[in-house]
mmCIF file of N, CA and C and ligand atoms in Angstrom:
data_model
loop_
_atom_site.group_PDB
_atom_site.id
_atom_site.type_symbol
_atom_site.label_atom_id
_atom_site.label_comp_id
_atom_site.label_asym_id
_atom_site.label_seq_id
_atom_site.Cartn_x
_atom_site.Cartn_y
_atom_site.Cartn_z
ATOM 1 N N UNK K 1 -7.878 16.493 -12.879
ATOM 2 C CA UNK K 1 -8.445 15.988 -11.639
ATOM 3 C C UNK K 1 -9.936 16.304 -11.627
ATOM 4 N N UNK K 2 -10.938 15.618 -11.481
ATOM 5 C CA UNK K 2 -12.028 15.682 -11.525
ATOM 6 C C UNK K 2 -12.196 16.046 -10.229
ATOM 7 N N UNK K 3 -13.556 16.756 -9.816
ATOM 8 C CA UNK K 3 -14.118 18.259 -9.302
ATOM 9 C C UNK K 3 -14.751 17.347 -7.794
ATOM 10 N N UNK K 4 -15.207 16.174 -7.994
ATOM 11 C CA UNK K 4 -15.911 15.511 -6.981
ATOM 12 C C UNK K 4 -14.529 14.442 -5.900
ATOM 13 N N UNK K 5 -13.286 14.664 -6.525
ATOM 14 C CA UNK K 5 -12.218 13.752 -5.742
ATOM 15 C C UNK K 5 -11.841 14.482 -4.669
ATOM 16 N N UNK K 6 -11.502 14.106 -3.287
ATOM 17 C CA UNK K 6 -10.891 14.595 -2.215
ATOM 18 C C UNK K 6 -9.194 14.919 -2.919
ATOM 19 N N UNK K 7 -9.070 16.144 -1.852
ATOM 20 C CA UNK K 7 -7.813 16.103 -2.623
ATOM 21 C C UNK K 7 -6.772 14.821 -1.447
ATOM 22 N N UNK K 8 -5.997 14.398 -1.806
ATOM 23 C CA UNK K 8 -5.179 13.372 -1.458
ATOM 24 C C UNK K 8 -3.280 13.915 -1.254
ATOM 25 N N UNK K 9 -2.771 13.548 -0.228
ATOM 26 C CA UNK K 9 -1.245 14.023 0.116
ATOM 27 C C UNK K 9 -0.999 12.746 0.538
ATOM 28 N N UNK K 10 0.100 12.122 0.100
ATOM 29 C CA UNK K 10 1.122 11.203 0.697
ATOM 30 C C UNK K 10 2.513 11.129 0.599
ATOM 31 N N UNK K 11 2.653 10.230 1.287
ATOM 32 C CA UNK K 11 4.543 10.294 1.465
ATOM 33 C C UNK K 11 4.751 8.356 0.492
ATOM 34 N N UNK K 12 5.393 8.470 -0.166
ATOM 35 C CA UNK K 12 5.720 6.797 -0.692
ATOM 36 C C UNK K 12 7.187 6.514 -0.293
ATOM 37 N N UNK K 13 7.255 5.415 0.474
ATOM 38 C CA UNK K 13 8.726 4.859 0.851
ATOM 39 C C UNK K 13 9.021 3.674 0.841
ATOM 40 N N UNK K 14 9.977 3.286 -0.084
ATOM 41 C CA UNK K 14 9.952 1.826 -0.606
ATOM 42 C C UNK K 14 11.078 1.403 0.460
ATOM 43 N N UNK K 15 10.815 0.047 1.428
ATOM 44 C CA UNK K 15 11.024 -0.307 2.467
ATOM 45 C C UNK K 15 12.095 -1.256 1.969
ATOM 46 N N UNK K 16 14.000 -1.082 2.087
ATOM 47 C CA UNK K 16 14.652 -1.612 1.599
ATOM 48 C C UNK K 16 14.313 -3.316 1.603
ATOM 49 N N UNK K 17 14.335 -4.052 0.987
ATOM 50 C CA UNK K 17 13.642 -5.553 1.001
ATOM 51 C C UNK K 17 12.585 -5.823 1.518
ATOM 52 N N UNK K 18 11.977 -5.190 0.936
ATOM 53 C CA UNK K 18 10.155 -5.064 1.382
ATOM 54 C C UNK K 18 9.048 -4.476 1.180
ATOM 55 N N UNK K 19 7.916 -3.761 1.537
ATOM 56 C CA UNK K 19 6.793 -3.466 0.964
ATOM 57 C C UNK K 19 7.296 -1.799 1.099
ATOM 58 N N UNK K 20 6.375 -1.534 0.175
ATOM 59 C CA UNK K 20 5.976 0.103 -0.140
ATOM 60 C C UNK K 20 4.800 0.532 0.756
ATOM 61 N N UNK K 21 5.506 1.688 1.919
ATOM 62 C CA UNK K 21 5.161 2.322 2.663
ATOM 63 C C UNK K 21 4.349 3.460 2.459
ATOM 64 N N UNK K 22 2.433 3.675 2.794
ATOM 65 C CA UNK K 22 2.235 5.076 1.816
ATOM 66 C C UNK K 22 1.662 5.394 3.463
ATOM 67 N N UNK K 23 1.970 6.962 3.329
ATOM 68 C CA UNK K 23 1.772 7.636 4.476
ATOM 69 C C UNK K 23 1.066 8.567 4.480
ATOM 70 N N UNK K 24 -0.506 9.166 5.046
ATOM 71 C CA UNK K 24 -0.979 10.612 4.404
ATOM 72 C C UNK K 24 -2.746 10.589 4.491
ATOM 73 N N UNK K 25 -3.123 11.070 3.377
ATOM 74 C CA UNK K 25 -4.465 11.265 3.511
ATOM 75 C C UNK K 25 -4.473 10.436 2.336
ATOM 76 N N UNK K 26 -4.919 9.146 2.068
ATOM 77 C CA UNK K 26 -5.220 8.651 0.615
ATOM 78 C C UNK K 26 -6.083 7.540 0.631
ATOM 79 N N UNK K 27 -6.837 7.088 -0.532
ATOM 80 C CA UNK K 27 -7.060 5.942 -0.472
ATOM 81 C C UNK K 27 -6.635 4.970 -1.381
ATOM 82 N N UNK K 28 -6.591 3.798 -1.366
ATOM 83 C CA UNK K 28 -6.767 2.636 -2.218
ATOM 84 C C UNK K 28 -7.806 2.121 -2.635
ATOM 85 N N UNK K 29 -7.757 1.979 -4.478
ATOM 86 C CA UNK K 29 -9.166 0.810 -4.293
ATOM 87 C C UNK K 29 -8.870 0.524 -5.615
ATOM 88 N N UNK K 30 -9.116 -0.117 -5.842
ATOM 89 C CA UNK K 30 -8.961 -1.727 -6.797
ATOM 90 C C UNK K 30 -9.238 -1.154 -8.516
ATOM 91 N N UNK K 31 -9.191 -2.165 -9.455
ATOM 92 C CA UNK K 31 -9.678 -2.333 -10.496
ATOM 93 C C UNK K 31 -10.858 -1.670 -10.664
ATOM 94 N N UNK K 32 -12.112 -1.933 -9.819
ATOM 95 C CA UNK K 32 -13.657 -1.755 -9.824
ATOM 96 C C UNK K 32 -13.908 -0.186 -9.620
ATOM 97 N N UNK K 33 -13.281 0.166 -9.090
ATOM 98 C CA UNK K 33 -12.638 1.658 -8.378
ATOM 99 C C UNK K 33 -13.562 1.488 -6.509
ATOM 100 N N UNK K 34 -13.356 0.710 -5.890
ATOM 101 C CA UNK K 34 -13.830 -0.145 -5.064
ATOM 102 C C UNK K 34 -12.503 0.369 -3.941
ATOM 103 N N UNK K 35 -12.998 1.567 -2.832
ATOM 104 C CA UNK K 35 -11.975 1.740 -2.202
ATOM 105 C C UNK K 35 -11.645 0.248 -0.728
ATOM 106 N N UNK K 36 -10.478 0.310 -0.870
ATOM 107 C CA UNK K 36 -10.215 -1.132 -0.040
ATOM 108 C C UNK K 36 -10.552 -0.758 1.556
ATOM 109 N N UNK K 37 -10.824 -1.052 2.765
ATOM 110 C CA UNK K 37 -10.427 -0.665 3.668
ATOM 111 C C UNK K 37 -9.296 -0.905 4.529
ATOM 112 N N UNK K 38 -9.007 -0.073 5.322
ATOM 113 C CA UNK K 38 -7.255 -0.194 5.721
ATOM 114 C C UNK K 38 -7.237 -0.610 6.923
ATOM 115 N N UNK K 39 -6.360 -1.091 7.429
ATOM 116 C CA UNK K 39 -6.356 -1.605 8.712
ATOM 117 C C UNK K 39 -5.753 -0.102 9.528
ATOM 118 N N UNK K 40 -5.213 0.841 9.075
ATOM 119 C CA UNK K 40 -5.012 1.826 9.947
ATOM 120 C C UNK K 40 -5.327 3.786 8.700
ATOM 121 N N UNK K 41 -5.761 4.353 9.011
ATOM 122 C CA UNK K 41 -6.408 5.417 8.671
ATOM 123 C C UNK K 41 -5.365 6.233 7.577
ATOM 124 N N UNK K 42 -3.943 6.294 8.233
ATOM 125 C CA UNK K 42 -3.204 7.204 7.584
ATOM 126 C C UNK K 42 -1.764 6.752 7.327
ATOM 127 N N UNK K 43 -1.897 4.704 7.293
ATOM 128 C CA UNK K 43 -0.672 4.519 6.388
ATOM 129 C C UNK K 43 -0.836 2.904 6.097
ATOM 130 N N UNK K 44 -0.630 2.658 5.056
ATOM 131 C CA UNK K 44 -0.591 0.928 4.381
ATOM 132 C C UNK K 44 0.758 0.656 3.388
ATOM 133 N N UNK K 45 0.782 -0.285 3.766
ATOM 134 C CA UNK K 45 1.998 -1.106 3.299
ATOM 135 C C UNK K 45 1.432 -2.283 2.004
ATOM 136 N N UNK K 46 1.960 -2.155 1.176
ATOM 137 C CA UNK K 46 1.657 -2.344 -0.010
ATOM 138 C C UNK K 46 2.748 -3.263 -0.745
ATOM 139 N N UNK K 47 2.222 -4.142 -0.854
ATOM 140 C CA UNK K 47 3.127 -5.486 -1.948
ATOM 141 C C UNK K 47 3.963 -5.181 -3.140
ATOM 142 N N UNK K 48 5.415 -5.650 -3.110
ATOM 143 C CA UNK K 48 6.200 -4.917 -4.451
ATOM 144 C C UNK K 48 6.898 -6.393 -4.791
ATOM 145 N N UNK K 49 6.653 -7.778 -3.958
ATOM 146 C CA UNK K 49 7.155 -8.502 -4.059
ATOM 147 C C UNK K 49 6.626 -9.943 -5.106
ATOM 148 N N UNK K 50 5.420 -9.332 -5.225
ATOM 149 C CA UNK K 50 4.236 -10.552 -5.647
ATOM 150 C C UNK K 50 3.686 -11.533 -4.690
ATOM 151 N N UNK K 51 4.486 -11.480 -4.024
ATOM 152 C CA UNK K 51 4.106 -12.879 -2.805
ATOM 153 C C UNK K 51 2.970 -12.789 -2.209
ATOM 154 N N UNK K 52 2.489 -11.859 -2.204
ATOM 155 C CA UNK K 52 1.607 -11.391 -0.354
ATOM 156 C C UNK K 52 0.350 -12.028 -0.837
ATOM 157 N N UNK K 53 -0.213 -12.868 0.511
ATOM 158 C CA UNK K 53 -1.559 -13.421 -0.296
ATOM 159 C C UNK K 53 -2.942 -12.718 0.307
ATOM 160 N N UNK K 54 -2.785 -11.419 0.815
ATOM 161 C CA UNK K 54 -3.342 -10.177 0.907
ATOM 162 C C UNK K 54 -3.238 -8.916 -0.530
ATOM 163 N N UNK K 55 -2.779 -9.573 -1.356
ATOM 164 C CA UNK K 55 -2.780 -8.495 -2.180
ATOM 165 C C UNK K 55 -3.645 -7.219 -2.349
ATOM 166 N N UNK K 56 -3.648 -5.842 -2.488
ATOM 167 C CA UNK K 56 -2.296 -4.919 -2.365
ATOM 168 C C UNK K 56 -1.382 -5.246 -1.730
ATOM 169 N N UNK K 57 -2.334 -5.793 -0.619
ATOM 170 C CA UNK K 57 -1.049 -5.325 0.724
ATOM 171 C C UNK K 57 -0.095 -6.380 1.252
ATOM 172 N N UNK K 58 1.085 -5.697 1.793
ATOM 173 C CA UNK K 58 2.050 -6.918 2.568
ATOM 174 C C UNK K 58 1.832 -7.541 3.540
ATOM 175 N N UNK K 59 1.653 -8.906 3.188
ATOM 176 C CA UNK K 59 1.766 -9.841 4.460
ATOM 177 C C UNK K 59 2.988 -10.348 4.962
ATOM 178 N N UNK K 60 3.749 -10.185 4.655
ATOM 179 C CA UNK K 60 5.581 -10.031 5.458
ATOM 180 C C UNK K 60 5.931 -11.756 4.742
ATOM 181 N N UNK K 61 5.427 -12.160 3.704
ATOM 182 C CA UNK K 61 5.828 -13.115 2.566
ATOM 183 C C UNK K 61 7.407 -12.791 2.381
ATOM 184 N N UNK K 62 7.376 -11.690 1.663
ATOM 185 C CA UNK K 62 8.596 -11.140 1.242
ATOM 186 C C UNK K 62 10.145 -11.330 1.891
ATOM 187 N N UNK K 63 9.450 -11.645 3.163
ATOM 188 C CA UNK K 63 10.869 -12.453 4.375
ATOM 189 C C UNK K 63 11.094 -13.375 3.527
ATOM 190 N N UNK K 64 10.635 -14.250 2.976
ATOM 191 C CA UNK K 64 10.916 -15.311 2.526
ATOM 192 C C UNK K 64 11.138 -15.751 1.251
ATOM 193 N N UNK K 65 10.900 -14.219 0.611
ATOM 194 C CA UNK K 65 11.983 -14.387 -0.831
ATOM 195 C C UNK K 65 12.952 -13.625 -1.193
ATOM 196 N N UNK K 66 12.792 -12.310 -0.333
ATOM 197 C CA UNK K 66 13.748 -11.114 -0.656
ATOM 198 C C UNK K 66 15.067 -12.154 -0.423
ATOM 199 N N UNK K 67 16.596 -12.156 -1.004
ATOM 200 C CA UNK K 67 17.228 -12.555 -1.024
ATOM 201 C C UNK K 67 17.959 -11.401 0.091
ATOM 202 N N UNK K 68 18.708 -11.999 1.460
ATOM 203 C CA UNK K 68 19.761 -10.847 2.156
ATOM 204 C C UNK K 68 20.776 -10.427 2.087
HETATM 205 S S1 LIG F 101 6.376 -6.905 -0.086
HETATM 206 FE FE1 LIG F 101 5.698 -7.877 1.709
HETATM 207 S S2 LIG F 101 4.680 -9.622 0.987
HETATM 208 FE FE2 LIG F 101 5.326 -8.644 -0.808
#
């Protein structure tokens, strides 16, 4: 772990037919290392479906392919 990173705690909960739930102190950020901003401070929901045309994140696509 390099000396200049915040340290980071989360909770990950994969949302039965649906997105991955992260809960905590963390961030996201891309390829670029480009942190994303979140629509809420201390939890994002995150795409496991391919669909979402928000990628990372879930746009509730997944209604419409998860099979029930
Ligand atoms: S998991 Fe929700 S859009 Fe992919």
């Amino acid at each position: 772990m390099e000396q200049n990173k915040k340290r980071v705690s989360a909770i990950l909960n994969l949302i039965d037919k649906g997105p991955l739930k992260v809960e905590g102190n963390f961030t996201i950020s891309g390829p670029d290392g480009k942190a994303f901003e979140l629509d809420s401070a201390n939890e994002a929901f995150l795409c496991v479906c391919g669909h979402s045309a928000k990628k990372p994140f879930c746009d509730g696509s997944h209604k419409k392919t998860f099979i029930k």
